[in-house]
């Protein structure tokens, strides 16, 4: 097993250190930053490179108290499940019959090879997208680029225009035969039922069964999507 630090560019690692220091400085100055500092890189800690089967791209962490745990779309146990995640769970049930989870913690997915990456890894309390100009995207894009170079089959689940635009330069469909992207609208209530040209609505898009079929077709074990 190898670490992300062993396959990411030196520039990306320097950027990560710079932004972690900036988050610590903001906290020291009295700003409340989410997720907690020990969870900022939680997605990478829980899903090492050789374990990645799926990459899911979110935008930035939840900005309410106690919500963010460093995984895209995920919230801590006991926190009210946000609307987008409710729709993800609805599609999970409708697609492959999984019971609706009782909490919004996606840690089990991360431990099973689902890399849950936000394009910004921190946010200030009550201020959505407040750190989108910090430069997190440079680091996260390097992680995504590294995933396209890994040897195992990997599916990129791109939900919404932000995720599609963020990964547009990666050539996921054409780089190798064992990488693919599965796109749809965003699972938020505003977008979940609204498809567009070449992009189906999230609800009814069956991303979980599509992912497992691709993985199995390329000799990999499917993802166990069942959550507590």
C-alpha positions as a Markdown table, in Angstrom:
| # | Residue | x | y | z |
|---|---|---|---|---|
| 1 | Unk | 0.0 | 0.0 | 0.0 |
| 2 | Unk | 1.3 | 3.4 | -0.9 |
| 3 | Unk | 0.4 | 6.9 | 0.2 |
| 4 | Unk | -1.0 | 9.9 | -1.7 |
| 5 | Unk | 2.2 | 11.8 | -0.8 |
| 6 | Unk | 4.1 | 9.3 | -2.8 |
| 7 | Unk | 2.2 | 9.9 | -6.1 |
| 8 | Unk | 1.1 | 13.6 | -5.9 |
| 9 | Unk | 3.3 | 16.3 | -7.4 |
| 10 | Unk | 5.7 | 18.3 | -5.2 |
| 11 | Unk | 3.7 | 21.4 | -6.1 |
| 12 | Unk | 0.4 | 19.8 | -5.0 |
| 13 | Unk | 2.0 | 18.7 | -1.7 |
| 14 | Unk | 3.4 | 22.2 | -1.1 |
| 15 | Unk | -0.1 | 23.7 | -1.9 |
| 16 | Unk | -1.7 | 21.4 | 0.7 |
| 17 | Unk | 0.8 | 22.4 | 3.4 |
| 18 | Unk | 0.3 | 26.1 | 2.5 |
| 19 | Unk | -3.5 | 25.8 | 2.8 |
| 20 | Unk | -3.5 | 23.8 | 5.9 |
| 21 | Unk | -1.3 | 26.5 | 7.5 |
| 22 | Unk | -3.7 | 29.1 | 6.3 |
| 23 | Unk | -6.7 | 27.2 | 7.8 |
| 24 | Unk | -4.8 | 27.0 | 11.1 |
| 25 | Unk | -4.1 | 30.7 | 11.0 |
| 26 | Unk | -7.7 | 31.6 | 10.3 |
| 27 | Unk | -8.8 | 29.5 | 13.2 |
| 28 | Unk | -6.2 | 31.1 | 15.5 |
| 29 | Unk | -7.6 | 34.5 | 14.4 |
| 30 | Unk | -11.1 | 33.6 | 15.6 |
| 31 | Unk | -12.7 | 32.3 | 12.5 |
| 32 | Unk | -14.6 | 28.9 | 12.7 |
| 33 | Unk | -13.3 | 26.7 | 9.9 |
| 34 | Unk | -15.0 | 23.4 | 8.8 |
| 35 | Unk | -14.2 | 20.6 | 8.9 |
| 36 | Unk | -12.1 | 20.3 | 12.0 |
| 37 | Unk | -8.4 | 20.4 | 11.2 |
| 38 | Unk | -7.8 | 16.7 | 11.8 |
| 39 | Unk | -10.5 | 16.0 | 9.2 |
| 40 | Unk | -9.5 | 18.3 | 6.4 |
| 41 | Unk | -7.7 | 15.5 | 4.5 |
| 42 | Unk | -10.1 | 12.8 | 5.8 |
| 43 | Unk | -11.0 | 11.6 | 2.2 |
| 44 | Unk | -7.4 | 10.9 | 1.4 |
| 45 | Unk | -6.7 | 9.3 | 4.8 |
| 46 | Unk | -9.6 | 6.8 | 4.5 |
| 47 | Unk | -9.2 | 6.0 | 0.8 |
| 48 | Unk | -5.5 | 5.4 | -0.1 |
| 49 | Unk | -4.5 | 5.3 | -3.8 |
| 50 | Unk | -4.5 | 1.6 | -4.4 |
| 51 | Unk | -8.0 | 1.3 | -2.8 |
| 52 | Unk | -9.7 | 3.8 | -5.1 |
| 53 | Unk | -12.6 | 2.4 | -7.1 |
| 54 | Unk | -14.8 | 5.4 | -7.4 |
| 55 | Unk | -14.3 | 9.2 | -7.2 |
| 56 | Unk | -17.2 | 11.4 | -6.3 |
| 57 | Unk | -16.7 | 15.2 | -6.7 |
| 58 | Unk | -18.5 | 17.7 | -4.4 |
| 59 | Unk | -18.0 | 21.4 | -4.1 |
| 60 | Unk | -17.1 | 22.4 | -0.6 |
| 61 | Unk | -17.8 | 21.2 | 3.0 |
| 62 | Unk | -21.0 | 21.8 | 4.7 |
| 63 | Unk | -20.8 | 25.1 | 6.6 |
| 64 | Unk | -23.0 | 24.4 | 9.6 |
| 65 | Unk | -21.9 | 23.4 | 13.1 |
| 66 | Unk | -21.1 | 19.7 | 13.5 |
| 67 | Unk | -21.9 | 18.8 | 9.9 |
| 68 | Unk | -18.6 | 18.5 | 7.9 |
| 69 | Unk | -16.4 | 15.4 | 8.3 |
| 70 | Unk | -14.0 | 15.9 | 5.4 |
| 71 | Unk | -16.0 | 13.7 | 3.0 |
| 72 | Unk | -18.0 | 15.1 | 0.1 |
| 73 | Unk | -21.8 | 15.0 | 0.7 |
| 74 | Unk | -21.2 | 13.3 | 4.1 |
| 75 | Unk | -22.3 | 14.6 | 7.5 |
| 76 | Unk | -21.5 | 13.3 | 11.0 |
| 77 | Unk | -23.8 | 10.8 | 12.7 |
| 78 | Unk | -26.7 | 12.5 | 14.5 |
| 79 | Unk | -26.7 | 15.5 | 12.1 |
| 80 | Unk | -29.9 | 16.0 | 10.0 |
| 81 | Unk | -29.3 | 14.5 | 6.6 |
| 82 | Unk | -29.0 | 17.4 | 4.0 |
| 83 | Unk | -31.4 | 17.4 | 1.0 |
| 84 | Unk | -28.8 | 16.5 | -1.6 |
| 85 | Unk | -27.8 | 13.5 | 0.5 |
| 86 | Unk | -31.4 | 12.5 | 1.0 |
| 87 | Unk | -31.8 | 12.3 | -2.8 |
| 88 | Unk | -28.6 | 10.3 | -3.1 |
| 89 | Unk | -30.0 | 7.8 | -0.6 |
| 90 | Unk | -33.3 | 7.8 | -2.5 |
| 91 | Unk | -31.5 | 6.9 | -5.7 |
| 92 | Unk | -29.4 | 4.3 | -3.9 |
| 93 | Unk | -32.6 | 2.6 | -2.8 |
| 94 | Unk | -34.4 | 2.9 | -6.2 |
| 95 | Unk | -31.3 | 1.8 | -8.1 |
| 96 | Unk | -30.0 | -1.2 | -6.2 |
| 97 | Unk | -32.5 | -1.7 | -3.4 |
| 98 | Unk | -30.3 | -0.6 | -0.5 |
| 99 | Unk | -32.3 | 0.3 | 2.6 |
| 100 | Unk | -32.4 | 4.1 | 3.3 |
| 101 | Unk | -29.5 | 4.8 | 5.7 |
| 102 | Unk | -30.3 | 6.0 | 9.2 |
| 103 | Unk | -27.5 | 8.6 | 9.2 |
| 104 | Unk | -25.5 | 10.7 | 6.7 |
| 105 | Unk | -22.0 | 9.5 | 7.5 |
| 106 | Unk | -20.4 | 8.1 | 4.4 |
| 107 | Unk | -17.3 | 6.9 | 6.1 |
| 108 | Unk | -18.1 | 3.2 | 5.2 |
| 109 | Unk | -18.1 | 4.2 | 1.5 |
| 110 | Unk | -14.7 | 5.9 | 1.9 |
| 111 | Unk | -13.3 | 2.7 | 3.6 |
| 112 | Unk | -14.6 | 0.6 | 0.7 |
| 113 | Unk | -12.8 | 2.6 | -2.0 |
| 114 | Unk | -15.1 | 5.6 | -2.7 |
| 115 | Unk | -12.9 | 8.7 | -2.8 |
| 116 | Unk | -15.3 | 11.5 | -1.6 |
| 117 | Unk | -13.5 | 14.7 | -2.7 |
| 118 | Unk | -14.7 | 18.3 | -2.4 |
| 119 | Unk | -13.1 | 20.7 | -4.8 |
| 120 | Unk | -12.5 | 23.0 | -1.7 |
| 121 | Unk | -11.5 | 21.1 | 1.4 |
| 122 | Unk | -12.3 | 23.9 | 3.9 |
| 123 | Unk | -15.0 | 26.5 | 4.4 |
| 124 | Unk | -15.8 | 29.2 | 7.0 |
| 125 | Unk | -18.8 | 28.7 | 9.2 |
| 126 | Unk | -22.0 | 30.1 | 7.6 |
| 127 | Unk | -20.2 | 31.2 | 4.4 |
| 128 | Unk | -20.6 | 28.6 | 1.6 |
| 129 | Unk | -17.8 | 28.6 | -1.0 |
| 130 | Unk | -15.9 | 31.1 | 1.2 |
| 131 | Unk | -12.6 | 29.3 | 0.5 |
| 132 | Unk | -13.2 | 28.6 | -3.2 |
| 133 | Unk | -10.6 | 31.2 | -4.0 |
| 134 | Unk | -7.9 | 29.8 | -1.8 |
| 135 | Unk | -6.4 | 27.4 | -4.3 |
| 136 | Unk | -7.7 | 24.1 | -3.0 |
| 137 | Unk | -8.8 | 23.2 | -6.6 |
| 138 | Unk | -5.1 | 23.0 | -7.7 |
| 139 | Unk | -4.4 | 20.3 | -5.0 |
| 140 | Unk | -7.7 | 18.4 | -5.6 |
| 141 | Unk | -7.3 | 18.4 | -9.3 |
| 142 | Unk | -3.8 | 16.9 | -8.9 |
| 143 | Unk | -5.4 | 14.1 | -6.8 |
| 144 | Unk | -8.0 | 13.5 | -9.6 |
| 145 | Unk | -5.2 | 13.5 | -12.2 |
| 146 | Unk | -3.3 | 10.9 | -10.1 |
| 147 | Unk | -6.4 | 8.8 | -10.1 |
| 148 | Unk | -6.4 | 8.7 | -13.9 |
| 149 | Unk | -2.9 | 7.3 | -13.8 |
| 150 | Unk | -3.6 | 4.5 | -11.3 |
| 151 | Unk | -3.7 | 1.1 | -12.8 |
| 152 | Unk | -7.0 | -0.2 | -11.4 |
| 153 | Unk | -10.4 | 0.4 | -12.9 |
| 154 | Unk | -11.9 | 3.7 | -11.5 |
| 155 | Unk | -15.3 | 5.3 | -12.1 |
| 156 | Unk | -15.7 | 9.1 | -11.7 |
| 157 | Unk | -19.3 | 10.0 | -10.6 |
| 158 | Unk | -19.8 | 13.5 | -11.8 |
| 159 | Unk | -23.0 | 15.0 | -10.4 |
| 160 | Unk | -23.8 | 18.5 | -11.6 |
| 161 | Unk | -22.1 | 21.1 | -13.8 |
| 162 | Unk | -19.4 | 22.0 | -11.2 |
| 163 | Unk | -18.1 | 18.4 | -11.1 |
| 164 | Unk | -18.1 | 18.0 | -14.9 |
| 165 | Unk | -16.4 | 21.4 | -15.4 |
| 166 | Unk | -13.8 | 20.7 | -12.7 |
| 167 | Unk | -12.7 | 17.4 | -14.3 |
| 168 | Unk | -13.2 | 18.5 | -18.0 |
| 169 | Unk | -9.5 | 18.5 | -18.7 |
| 170 | Unk | -8.8 | 15.0 | -17.4 |
| 171 | Unk | -10.0 | 13.1 | -20.5 |
| 172 | Unk | -11.5 | 10.4 | -18.3 |
| 173 | Unk | -13.2 | 8.6 | -21.2 |
| 174 | Unk | -10.3 | 8.6 | -23.6 |
| 175 | Unk | -7.2 | 8.2 | -21.3 |
| 176 | Unk | -7.5 | 4.5 | -20.7 |
| 177 | Unk | -10.0 | 1.7 | -21.2 |
| 178 | Unk | -10.5 | 1.1 | -17.4 |
| 179 | Unk | -11.5 | 4.6 | -16.4 |
| 180 | Unk | -14.9 | 6.2 | -17.1 |
| 181 | Unk | -17.2 | 9.0 | -16.0 |
| 182 | Unk | -20.9 | 8.7 | -15.3 |
| 183 | Unk | -22.6 | 12.0 | -15.4 |
| 184 | Unk | -26.0 | 13.4 | -14.3 |
| 185 | Unk | -27.5 | 16.5 | -12.9 |
| 186 | Unk | -26.8 | 17.4 | -9.2 |
| 187 | Unk | -28.7 | 15.6 | -6.5 |
| 188 | Unk | -29.8 | 18.8 | -4.9 |
| 189 | Unk | -33.6 | 19.4 | -4.8 |
| 190 | Unk | -33.1 | 22.1 | -7.5 |
| 191 | Unk | -31.3 | 19.8 | -9.9 |
| 192 | Unk | -32.2 | 16.2 | -9.1 |
| 193 | Unk | -35.0 | 15.9 | -11.6 |
| 194 | Unk | -33.6 | 18.2 | -14.3 |
| 195 | Unk | -31.5 | 16.7 | -17.0 |
| 196 | Unk | -30.0 | 18.4 | -20.0 |
| 197 | Unk | -28.5 | 17.5 | -23.4 |
| 198 | Unk | -26.5 | 14.3 | -22.9 |
| 199 | Unk | -26.8 | 14.6 | -19.1 |
| 200 | Unk | -29.7 | 12.7 | -17.4 |
| 201 | Unk | -31.5 | 13.9 | -14.3 |
| 202 | Unk | -29.8 | 12.5 | -11.1 |
| 203 | Unk | -32.9 | 10.7 | -9.9 |
| 204 | Unk | -33.3 | 7.7 | -12.2 |
| 205 | Unk | -29.8 | 7.8 | -13.5 |
| 206 | Unk | -28.8 | 4.6 | -11.7 |
| 207 | Unk | -25.2 | 5.5 | -11.0 |
| 208 | Unk | -24.5 | 2.8 | -8.4 |
| 209 | Unk | -25.5 | -0.1 | -10.5 |
| 210 | Unk | -23.7 | 1.4 | -13.5 |
| 211 | Unk | -20.6 | 1.8 | -11.5 |
| 212 | Unk | -20.6 | -1.8 | -10.3 |
| 213 | Unk | -21.2 | -3.1 | -13.8 |
| 214 | Unk | -18.2 | -1.2 | -15.1 |
| 215 | Unk | -16.0 | -2.4 | -12.3 |
| 216 | Unk | -17.0 | -6.0 | -12.7 |
| 217 | Unk | -16.6 | -5.8 | -16.5 |
| 218 | Unk | -13.0 | -4.8 | -15.9 |
| 219 | Unk | -12.2 | -7.5 | -13.3 |
| 220 | Unk | -12.7 | -5.5 | -10.1 |
| 221 | Unk | -14.9 | -6.3 | -7.2 |
| 222 | Unk | -18.1 | -4.1 | -7.0 |
| 223 | Unk | -18.6 | -1.5 | -4.3 |
| 224 | Unk | -20.7 | -2.5 | -1.4 |
| 225 | Unk | -22.9 | 0.5 | -1.3 |
| 226 | Unk | -25.0 | -0.6 | 1.8 |
| 227 | Unk | -24.8 | 1.9 | 4.7 |
| 228 | Unk | -26.0 | 1.5 | 8.3 |
